[in-house]
Amino acid sequence: MRVLGESAGLLRQAGADPERLAALEAAIVAGIGLPARPRADVHVHLGRDRDGHALSPDELLDDMAQWQVDRAVVFALNDPGRDGDFADANRQVMAAAAAAPDRLVPFCRVAPQRGALAAIEAAAAAGARGLKLHPVAQGFAPESPAATACVAAATAHGWPVLVHAGFGARPLADALASVLEAVPDARLVLAHGARGDARAVRARCADHPGIWFDTSLAALPDLIGLPPGRLLFGSDRPYGDYATALQLVGLAARIAGWSDDELAGVLAGNLASLLGEDDAGA
Amino acid sequence: MRAPDAVRLVAALGAVEIAIVRRDPMTGPLLAQASRAADGLTVGPWLAAAADLARASDLWDDASSARARRKAVQVLCRAAAHAVQAQVLGIAATAPPTEGTQ
């Protein structure tokens, strides 16, 4: 049993009362009015991070079953390995997705300055369907030539690119505009509702057809100002949890007055569009 | 929830959020303060539970159990922050269970 995203056994070991916490967790989403299914999560990390966060494929699949999440986009935590190219971490993500192909959609993660283009090609051959870039963790500018080359390579494969845009992010609006000018067909998903630079991004490029946003650990005032047709539900597991991720989307829908169709799109349909599945009739 | 209560809590929870991320020793006192500010309000039970969890002396241990407790504190604070922000933005979020269900 997991409570608030954590093992009930570990919480009990820590002196907490899991039953009390479970009652509080139930109230987080009670009355929010979210449709039960379908739900798809665009932002999940697998593996073990340098900072101690960890999530195994089995733990994720259990979480998804508990919260009625049908599919999740998965990519590596910050575990670049000895060579810094995420080779092992990407292999583990691809293997997890291959073992649950109806549930997990694998993206590859790279460090643009460390063998990234080769890593992208290796991941493509292994079944990757997107790219994850973390400019803060990997220490690069999103508009740098190396990062732009990664976006171009991903776009050539027909992949979207999920970009960290939360805590610690540099000013993003001009950087994103630069990337989109260099790679006009790119589709960039700004994580965390572009929380790190939300107002500037919204003013500069929110209406660009290549810009999308995920809701993971986003700020509610940011989400209600973004177009629901470009929003993708995300949890940021294991940093985030499903209860508050769903609470956030439910509250945003009510405050912003999203239609039922718009909410269904945020929860799942927009991801299918991003992945090109609606074009394929999937 | 009156507007002054909501604004006070938004500010308090913003400070708590950063303190947790930075593993700041002020986390416990800041959270206790936020919990007192929420006493009697709809988000009070979430923050009371978070403050109880944060009172443990080994909150910043690297042990798996301590990490789980930290994450639970974050979730409860995030739930409260969302609910309070929603209140400021114009709707009332669902209230946590009352004493009888805890």
CSV table of C-alpha atoms in Angstrom, one decimal:
chain,number,residue,atom,x,y,z
A,1,MET,CA,0.0,0.0,0.0
A,2,ARG,CA,1.2,3.5,-0.9
A,3,VAL,CA,0.0,6.6,0.8
A,4,LEU,CA,0.8,10.1,-0.4
A,5,GLY,CA,3.1,8.5,-3.0
A,6,GLU,CA,5.2,6.7,-0.4
A,7,SER,CA,5.3,3.2,1.1
A,8,ALA,CA,2.9,2.8,4.0
A,9,GLY,CA,5.5,0.5,5.6
A,10,LEU,CA,8.2,3.1,5.4
A,11,LEU,CA,5.9,5.8,6.8
A,12,ARG,CA,5.0,3.5,9.7
A,13,GLN,CA,8.7,3.0,10.3
A,14,ALA,CA,9.1,6.7,10.4
A,15,GLY,CA,6.5,7.0,13.2
A,16,ALA,CA,3.7,8.2,11.0
A,17,ASP,CA,0.1,6.8,11.0
A,18,PRO,CA,-0.6,5.6,7.4
A,19,GLU,CA,-4.3,5.3,8.1
A,20,ARG,CA,-4.6,8.9,9.2
A,21,LEU,CA,-2.6,10.0,6.2
A,22,ALA,CA,-4.7,7.9,3.8
A,23,ALA,CA,-7.8,9.6,5.1
A,24,LEU,CA,-6.3,13.0,4.4
A,25,GLU,CA,-5.1,11.8,1.0
A,26,ALA,CA,-8.6,10.7,0.1
A,27,ALA,CA,-9.9,14.1,0.8
A,28,ILE,CA,-7.4,15.8,-1.6
A,29,VAL,CA,-9.3,14.6,-4.6
A,30,ALA,CA,-12.7,14.1,-3.1
A,31,GLY,CA,-15.3,16.2,-4.8
A,32,ILE,CA,-12.9,17.4,-7.5
A,33,GLY,CA,-15.0,15.9,-10.2
A,34,LEU,CA,-12.4,14.4,-12.5
A,35,PRO,CA,-13.5,11.8,-15.0
A,36,ALA,CA,-12.2,8.4,-13.9
A,37,ARG,CA,-10.6,7.5,-17.2
A,38,PRO,CA,-8.7,7.8,-19.4
A,39,ARG,CA,-5.7,9.4,-17.7
A,40,ALA,CA,-2.2,9.6,-19.2
A,41,ASP,CA,0.8,11.0,-17.4
A,42,VAL,CA,3.4,12.8,-19.5
A,43,HIS,CA,6.1,13.2,-16.8
A,44,VAL,CA,7.5,10.2,-14.8
A,45,HIS,CA,11.1,9.4,-13.9
A,46,LEU,CA,12.3,5.9,-13.4
A,47,GLY,CA,15.5,4.6,-11.8
A,48,ARG,CA,17.5,6.2,-9.1
A,49,ASP,CA,18.6,9.8,-8.9
A,50,ARG,CA,21.8,11.2,-7.5
A,51,ASP,CA,19.6,13.0,-4.9
A,52,GLY,CA,18.2,9.8,-3.6
A,53,HIS,CA,14.8,9.8,-5.3
A,54,ALA,CA,13.9,6.5,-6.9
A,55,LEU,CA,11.0,4.8,-8.6
A,56,SER,CA,11.0,1.3,-10.0
A,57,PRO,CA,8.7,0.2,-12.9
A,58,ASP,CA,6.7,-2.0,-10.6
A,59,GLU,CA,6.2,0.8,-8.1
A,60,LEU,CA,5.0,3.0,-11.0
A,61,LEU,CA,2.6,0.4,-12.4
A,62,ASP,CA,1.2,0.0,-8.9
A,63,ASP,CA,0.7,3.8,-8.5
A,64,MET,CA,-0.9,3.9,-12.0
A,65,ALA,CA,-3.4,1.2,-11.0
A,66,GLN,CA,-4.2,2.9,-7.7
A,67,TRP,CA,-4.9,6.2,-9.4
A,68,GLN,CA,-6.5,4.9,-12.6
A,69,VAL,CA,-3.7,6.2,-14.8
A,70,ASP,CA,-3.7,4.3,-18.1
A,71,ARG,CA,-0.4,5.3,-19.6
A,72,ALA,CA,2.7,7.2,-18.6
A,73,VAL,CA,5.6,8.7,-20.4
A,74,VAL,CA,8.8,7.6,-18.6
A,75,PHE,CA,12.4,8.7,-18.7
A,76,ALA,CA,15.5,8.5,-16.6
A,77,LEU,CA,16.1,10.2,-13.3
A,78,ASN,CA,19.3,12.2,-13.1
A,79,ASP,CA,21.6,9.2,-13.4
A,80,PRO,CA,24.0,10.0,-16.3
A,81,GLY,CA,26.4,7.2,-15.5
A,82,ARG,CA,30.2,7.1,-15.6
A,83,ASP,CA,30.3,8.4,-19.2
A,84,GLY,CA,27.7,11.0,-18.6
A,85,ASP,CA,25.5,9.9,-21.6
A,86,PHE,CA,22.7,8.2,-19.7
A,87,ALA,CA,23.3,5.1,-21.7
A,88,ASP,CA,22.5,2.6,-18.9
A,89,ALA,CA,19.6,4.6,-17.5
A,90,ASN,CA,18.1,4.9,-21.0
A,91,ARG,CA,18.5,1.2,-21.5
A,92,GLN,CA,16.6,0.5,-18.3
A,93,VAL,CA,13.8,2.8,-19.3
A,94,MET,CA,13.5,1.2,-22.7
A,95,ALA,CA,13.4,-2.3,-21.1
A,96,ALA,CA,10.7,-1.2,-18.6
A,97,ALA,CA,8.6,0.2,-21.5
A,98,ALA,CA,9.1,-3.0,-23.6
A,99,ALA,CA,7.8,-5.0,-20.7
A,100,ALA,CA,4.7,-2.9,-20.4
A,101,PRO,CA,4.1,-1.5,-23.9
A,102,ASP,CA,0.5,-0.6,-23.4
A,103,ARG,CA,1.2,1.3,-20.2
A,104,LEU,CA,4.7,3.0,-20.6
A,105,VAL,CA,5.9,5.3,-23.3
A,106,PRO,CA,9.7,5.7,-23.2
A,107,PHE,CA,11.5,8.9,-23.8
A,108,CYS,CA,15.3,9.1,-23.7
A,109,ARG,CA,17.3,11.5,-21.6
A,110,VAL,CA,20.6,13.0,-22.8
A,111,ALA,CA,23.2,15.5,-21.8
A,112,PRO,CA,23.6,17.6,-24.9
A,113,GLN,CA,27.3,18.1,-24.4
A,114,ARG,CA,28.1,14.4,-23.9
A,115,GLY,CA,27.5,12.0,-26.8
A,116,ALA,CA,23.9,13.1,-27.1
A,117,LEU,CA,23.3,12.5,-30.8
A,118,ALA,CA,24.6,9.0,-30.6
A,119,ALA,CA,22.5,8.4,-27.5
A,120,ILE,CA,19.4,9.6,-29.4
A,121,GLU,CA,20.0,7.3,-32.3
A,122,ALA,CA,20.6,4.3,-29.9
A,123,ALA,CA,17.4,5.2,-28.1
A,124,ALA,CA,15.5,5.5,-31.3
A,125,ALA,CA,16.6,2.0,-32.3
A,126,ALA,CA,15.5,0.7,-28.9
A,127,GLY,CA,12.0,2.2,-29.3
A,128,ALA,CA,12.1,5.7,-27.7
A,129,ARG,CA,9.3,8.0,-28.6
A,130,GLY,CA,10.5,11.3,-27.3
A,131,LEU,CA,13.4,13.2,-25.7
A,132,LYS,CA,13.8,14.7,-22.2
A,133,LEU,CA,16.2,17.6,-21.6
A,134,HIS,CA,17.0,19.0,-18.2
A,135,PRO,CA,19.0,22.2,-18.6
A,136,VAL,CA,19.4,22.7,-14.9
A,137,ALA,CA,20.6,19.2,-13.9
A,138,GLN,CA,22.8,18.8,-17.0
A,139,GLY,CA,24.1,22.4,-16.9
A,140,PHE,CA,23.4,23.7,-20.4
A,141,ALA,CA,21.5,26.6,-22.0
A,142,PRO,CA,18.4,25.4,-23.9
A,143,GLU,CA,19.3,27.5,-26.9
A,144,SER,CA,22.9,26.3,-27.0
A,145,PRO,CA,24.1,24.8,-30.3
A,146,ALA,CA,24.4,21.3,-28.7
A,147,ALA,CA,20.9,21.5,-27.2
A,148,THR,CA,19.4,22.8,-30.4
A,149,ALA,CA,21.1,19.9,-32.3
A,150,CYS,CA,19.4,17.5,-29.9
A,151,VAL,CA,16.0,19.1,-30.5
A,152,ALA,CA,16.6,18.9,-34.3
A,153,ALA,CA,17.5,15.2,-34.0
A,154,ALA,CA,14.5,14.5,-31.9
A,155,THR,CA,12.2,16.4,-34.4
A,156,ALA,CA,13.7,14.5,-37.3
A,157,HIS,CA,12.5,11.3,-35.5
A,158,GLY,CA,9.0,12.9,-35.1
A,159,TRP,CA,9.5,13.1,-31.3
A,160,PRO,CA,8.4,15.7,-28.9
A,161,VAL,CA,10.9,17.2,-26.5
A,162,LEU,CA,10.1,17.6,-22.8
A,163,VAL,CA,12.1,20.4,-21.3
A,164,HIS,CA,12.5,21.1,-17.5
A,165,ALA,CA,11.0,24.6,-17.0
A,166,GLY,CA,10.6,24.7,-13.2
A,167,PHE,CA,12.8,25.4,-10.2
A,168,GLY,CA,16.2,26.8,-11.2
A,169,ALA,CA,15.4,27.4,-14.8
A,170,ARG,CA,17.0,30.4,-16.5
A,171,PRO,CA,14.9,32.9,-18.4
A,172,LEU,CA,13.2,30.8,-21.0
A,173,ALA,CA,11.1,32.9,-23.3
A,174,ASP,CA,13.9,34.1,-25.6
A,175,ALA,CA,15.7,30.8,-25.4
A,176,LEU,CA,12.7,28.9,-26.6
A,177,ALA,CA,12.0,31.4,-29.3
A,178,SER,CA,15.6,30.9,-30.5
A,179,VAL,CA,15.2,27.1,-30.5
A,180,LEU,CA,11.9,27.3,-32.4
A,181,GLU,CA,13.4,29.6,-35.0
A,182,ALA,CA,16.2,27.1,-35.5
A,183,VAL,CA,13.9,24.0,-35.5
A,184,PRO,CA,10.5,25.3,-36.7
A,185,ASP,CA,8.8,21.9,-36.6
A,186,ALA,CA,10.0,21.2,-33.0
A,187,ARG,CA,7.4,20.4,-30.4
A,188,LEU,CA,8.5,21.4,-27.0
A,189,VAL,CA,6.7,20.4,-23.8
A,190,LEU,CA,7.6,22.8,-21.0
A,191,ALA,CA,7.5,20.9,-17.8
A,192,HIS,CA,5.8,22.3,-14.7
A,193,GLY,CA,3.7,24.8,-16.7
A,194,ALA,CA,6.9,26.7,-17.4
A,195,ARG,CA,6.7,27.6,-13.7
A,196,GLY,CA,10.3,29.0,-13.8
A,197,ASP,CA,9.3,31.8,-16.3
A,198,ALA,CA,5.6,31.4,-16.8
A,199,ARG,CA,4.5,35.0,-17.5
A,200,ALA,CA,7.3,35.7,-20.0
A,201,VAL,CA,6.8,32.4,-21.8
A,202,ARG,CA,3.1,32.9,-22.1
A,203,ALA,CA,3.6,36.4,-23.4
A,204,ARG,CA,6.3,35.4,-25.9
A,205,CYS,CA,5.4,32.0,-27.3
A,206,ALA,CA,2.4,30.3,-25.6
A,207,ASP,CA,0.4,30.5,-28.9
A,208,HIS,CA,3.3,29.0,-31.0
A,209,PRO,CA,2.0,25.7,-32.4
A,210,GLY,CA,5.2,23.9,-31.2
A,211,ILE,CA,4.8,24.9,-27.5
A,212,TRP,CA,3.0,22.6,-25.0
A,213,PHE,CA,3.0,22.6,-21.2
A,214,ASP,CA,2.7,19.9,-18.6
A,215,THR,CA,0.9,20.3,-15.3
A,216,SER,CA,3.4,18.5,-13.1
A,217,LEU,CA,4.2,20.5,-10.0
A,218,ALA,CA,2.9,23.6,-11.7
A,219,ALA,CA,1.5,26.6,-10.1
A,220,LEU,CA,-2.3,26.9,-10.1
A,221,PRO,CA,-2.3,30.6,-11.2
A,222,ASP,CA,-0.1,29.7,-14.2
A,223,LEU,CA,-2.2,26.8,-15.3
A,224,ILE,CA,-5.5,28.7,-15.5
A,225,GLY,CA,-3.9,31.2,-17.9
A,226,LEU,CA,-2.6,28.5,-20.3
A,227,PRO,CA,-4.6,27.1,-23.2
A,228,PRO,CA,-6.1,23.7,-22.2
A,229,GLY,CA,-5.6,22.4,-25.7
A,230,ARG,CA,-1.8,22.6,-25.1
A,231,LEU,CA,-1.8,21.2,-21.6
A,232,LEU,CA,-0.8,17.7,-20.6
A,233,PHE,CA,-1.4,16.1,-17.3
A,234,GLY,CA,1.8,15.2,-15.5
A,235,SER,CA,2.8,14.0,-12.0
A,236,ASP,CA,6.6,14.3,-11.9
A,237,ARG,CA,6.8,11.0,-10.0
A,238,PRO,CA,8.7,10.3,-7.8
A,239,TYR,CA,9.1,14.0,-6.9
A,240,GLY,CA,5.3,14.6,-7.2
A,241,ASP,CA,2.4,12.4,-6.3
A,242,TYR,CA,-0.8,11.5,-8.0
A,243,ALA,CA,-3.3,12.9,-5.4
A,244,THR,CA,-2.1,16.5,-5.6
A,245,ALA,CA,-1.3,16.2,-9.4
A,246,LEU,CA,-5.0,15.4,-10.0
A,247,GLN,CA,-6.2,17.9,-7.4
A,248,LEU,CA,-4.3,20.6,-9.3
A,249,VAL,CA,-5.8,19.8,-12.6
A,250,GLY,CA,-9.3,19.5,-11.2
A,251,LEU,CA,-9.0,22.9,-9.5
A,252,ALA,CA,-7.6,24.5,-12.6
A,253,ALA,CA,-10.5,23.1,-14.7
A,254,ARG,CA,-13.1,24.6,-12.3
A,255,ILE,CA,-11.4,28.0,-12.0
A,256,ALA,CA,-10.7,28.4,-15.7
A,257,GLY,CA,-14.0,26.9,-16.8
A,258,TRP,CA,-12.6,24.2,-19.1
A,259,SER,CA,-15.2,22.2,-20.9
A,260,ASP,CA,-15.5,18.4,-20.4
A,261,ASP,CA,-13.8,17.9,-23.7
A,262,GLU,CA,-11.0,20.3,-22.7
A,263,LEU,CA,-10.5,18.5,-19.4
A,264,ALA,CA,-10.5,15.1,-21.1
A,265,GLY,CA,-7.8,16.5,-23.4
A,266,VAL,CA,-5.6,17.6,-20.6
A,267,LEU,CA,-6.0,14.3,-18.8
A,268,ALA,CA,-5.2,12.1,-21.8
A,269,GLY,CA,-6.3,13.2,-25.3
A,270,ASN,CA,-3.7,15.9,-25.8
A,271,LEU,CA,-0.9,13.3,-25.2
A,272,ALA,CA,-2.3,11.1,-27.9
A,273,SER,CA,-2.2,14.1,-30.2
A,274,LEU,CA,1.3,15.0,-29.2
A,275,LEU,CA,2.5,11.5,-29.9
A,276,GLY,CA,0.8,11.5,-33.3
A,277,GLU,CA,-1.6,8.7,-32.3
A,278,ASP,CA,-4.8,10.5,-33.4
A,279,ASP,CA,-3.3,10.9,-36.9
A,280,ALA,CA,-2.6,7.2,-37.0
A,281,GLY,CA,-6.1,6.4,-35.8
A,282,ALA,CA,-4.8,4.9,-32.6
B,1,MET,CA,-11.8,31.2,4.5
B,2,ARG,CA,-11.4,35.0,4.6
B,3,ALA,CA,-9.1,36.6,2.1
B,4,PRO,CA,-6.6,37.7,4.8
B,5,ASP,CA,-6.4,34.0,6.0
B,6,ALA,CA,-5.8,32.8,2.5
B,7,VAL,CA,-3.2,35.3,1.7
B,8,ARG,CA,-1.4,34.6,4.9
B,9,LEU,CA,-1.3,30.9,4.2
B,10,VAL,CA,-0.2,31.3,0.6
B,11,ALA,CA,2.8,33.3,1.8
B,12,ALA,CA,3.5,30.8,4.7
B,13,LEU,CA,3.3,27.8,2.5
B,14,GLY,CA,5.6,29.4,-0.1
B,15,ALA,CA,8.3,29.8,2.6
B,16,VAL,CA,7.7,26.2,3.7
B,17,GLU,CA,8.1,24.8,0.2
B,18,ILE,CA,11.5,26.4,-0.3
B,19,ALA,CA,12.6,25.5,3.1
B,20,ILE,CA,11.9,21.8,2.5
B,21,VAL,CA,13.7,21.8,-0.8
B,22,ARG,CA,16.7,23.5,0.8
B,23,ARG,CA,16.6,21.2,3.8
B,24,ASP,CA,16.5,24.3,5.9
B,25,PRO,CA,16.4,23.8,9.7
B,26,MET,CA,13.7,26.4,9.8
B,27,THR,CA,11.3,24.0,8.0
B,28,GLY,CA,9.8,22.7,11.3
B,29,PRO,CA,9.2,26.2,12.8
B,30,LEU,CA,7.8,27.6,9.5
B,31,LEU,CA,5.5,24.7,9.2
B,32,ALA,CA,4.3,24.9,12.8
B,33,GLN,CA,3.5,28.5,12.2
B,34,ALA,CA,1.6,27.7,9.0
B,35,SER,CA,-0.3,25.0,10.8
B,36,ARG,CA,-1.3,27.5,13.5
B,37,ALA,CA,-2.4,30.0,10.9
B,38,ALA,CA,-4.6,27.3,9.4
B,39,ASP,CA,-6.1,26.1,12.6
B,40,GLY,CA,-9.9,25.9,12.3
B,41,LEU,CA,-9.7,26.4,8.5
B,42,THR,CA,-10.5,23.8,5.9
B,43,VAL,CA,-6.8,23.0,5.2
B,44,GLY,CA,-6.0,22.9,8.9
B,45,PRO,CA,-6.0,19.0,9.2
B,46,TRP,CA,-3.5,18.7,6.3
B,47,LEU,CA,-1.1,21.2,7.8
B,48,ALA,CA,-1.5,19.8,11.3
B,49,ALA,CA,-0.5,16.4,10.0
B,50,ALA,CA,2.4,17.8,8.1
B,51,ALA,CA,3.6,19.7,11.2
B,52,ASP,CA,3.4,16.5,13.2
B,53,LEU,CA,5.5,14.7,10.7
B,54,ALA,CA,8.0,17.5,10.5
B,55,ARG,CA,8.5,17.6,14.2
B,56,ALA,CA,10.6,14.4,14.1
B,57,SER,CA,14.3,15.1,14.9
B,58,ASP,CA,15.6,13.0,12.0
B,59,LEU,CA,13.6,14.7,9.2
B,60,TRP,CA,16.7,15.2,7.1
B,61,ASP,CA,18.1,11.7,7.5
B,62,ASP,CA,19.0,9.8,4.3
B,63,ALA,CA,17.2,6.7,5.6
B,64,SER,CA,14.3,5.6,3.3
B,65,SER,CA,11.8,6.0,6.1
B,66,ALA,CA,12.9,9.6,6.8
B,67,ARG,CA,12.7,10.4,3.1
B,68,ALA,CA,9.2,9.0,2.9
B,69,ARG,CA,8.2,11.2,5.8
B,70,ARG,CA,9.7,14.3,4.1
B,71,LYS,CA,7.8,13.5,0.9
B,72,ALA,CA,4.6,13.1,2.8
B,73,VAL,CA,5.1,16.5,4.4
B,74,GLN,CA,5.6,18.0,0.9
B,75,VAL,CA,2.4,16.4,-0.4
B,76,LEU,CA,0.3,17.6,2.5
B,77,CYS,CA,1.7,21.1,2.1
B,78,ARG,CA,1.1,21.0,-1.6
B,79,ALA,CA,-2.5,19.9,-1.2
B,80,ALA,CA,-3.0,22.8,1.2
B,81,ALA,CA,-1.3,25.3,-1.1
B,82,HIS,CA,-3.5,24.3,-4.0
B,83,ALA,CA,-6.6,24.5,-1.9
B,84,VAL,CA,-5.7,27.9,-0.5
B,85,GLN,CA,-4.7,29.3,-3.9
B,86,ALA,CA,-8.0,28.0,-5.4
B,87,GLN,CA,-9.8,29.9,-2.6
B,88,VAL,CA,-7.9,33.1,-3.5
B,89,LEU,CA,-8.7,32.5,-7.2
B,90,GLY,CA,-12.4,32.1,-6.5
B,91,ILE,CA,-13.5,28.6,-5.5
B,92,ALA,CA,-13.6,26.6,-2.4
B,93,ALA,CA,-11.7,23.3,-2.6
B,94,THR,CA,-12.9,20.2,-0.8
B,95,ALA,CA,-12.4,20.1,2.9
B,96,PRO,CA,-10.2,17.4,4.5
B,97,PRO,CA,-11.9,15.1,6.9
B,98,THR,CA,-12.9,16.3,10.3
B,99,GLU,CA,-11.6,15.0,13.6
B,100,GLY,CA,-13.8,11.9,13.5
B,101,THR,CA,-12.1,10.4,10.5
B,102,GLN,CA,-8.5,11.1,11.4
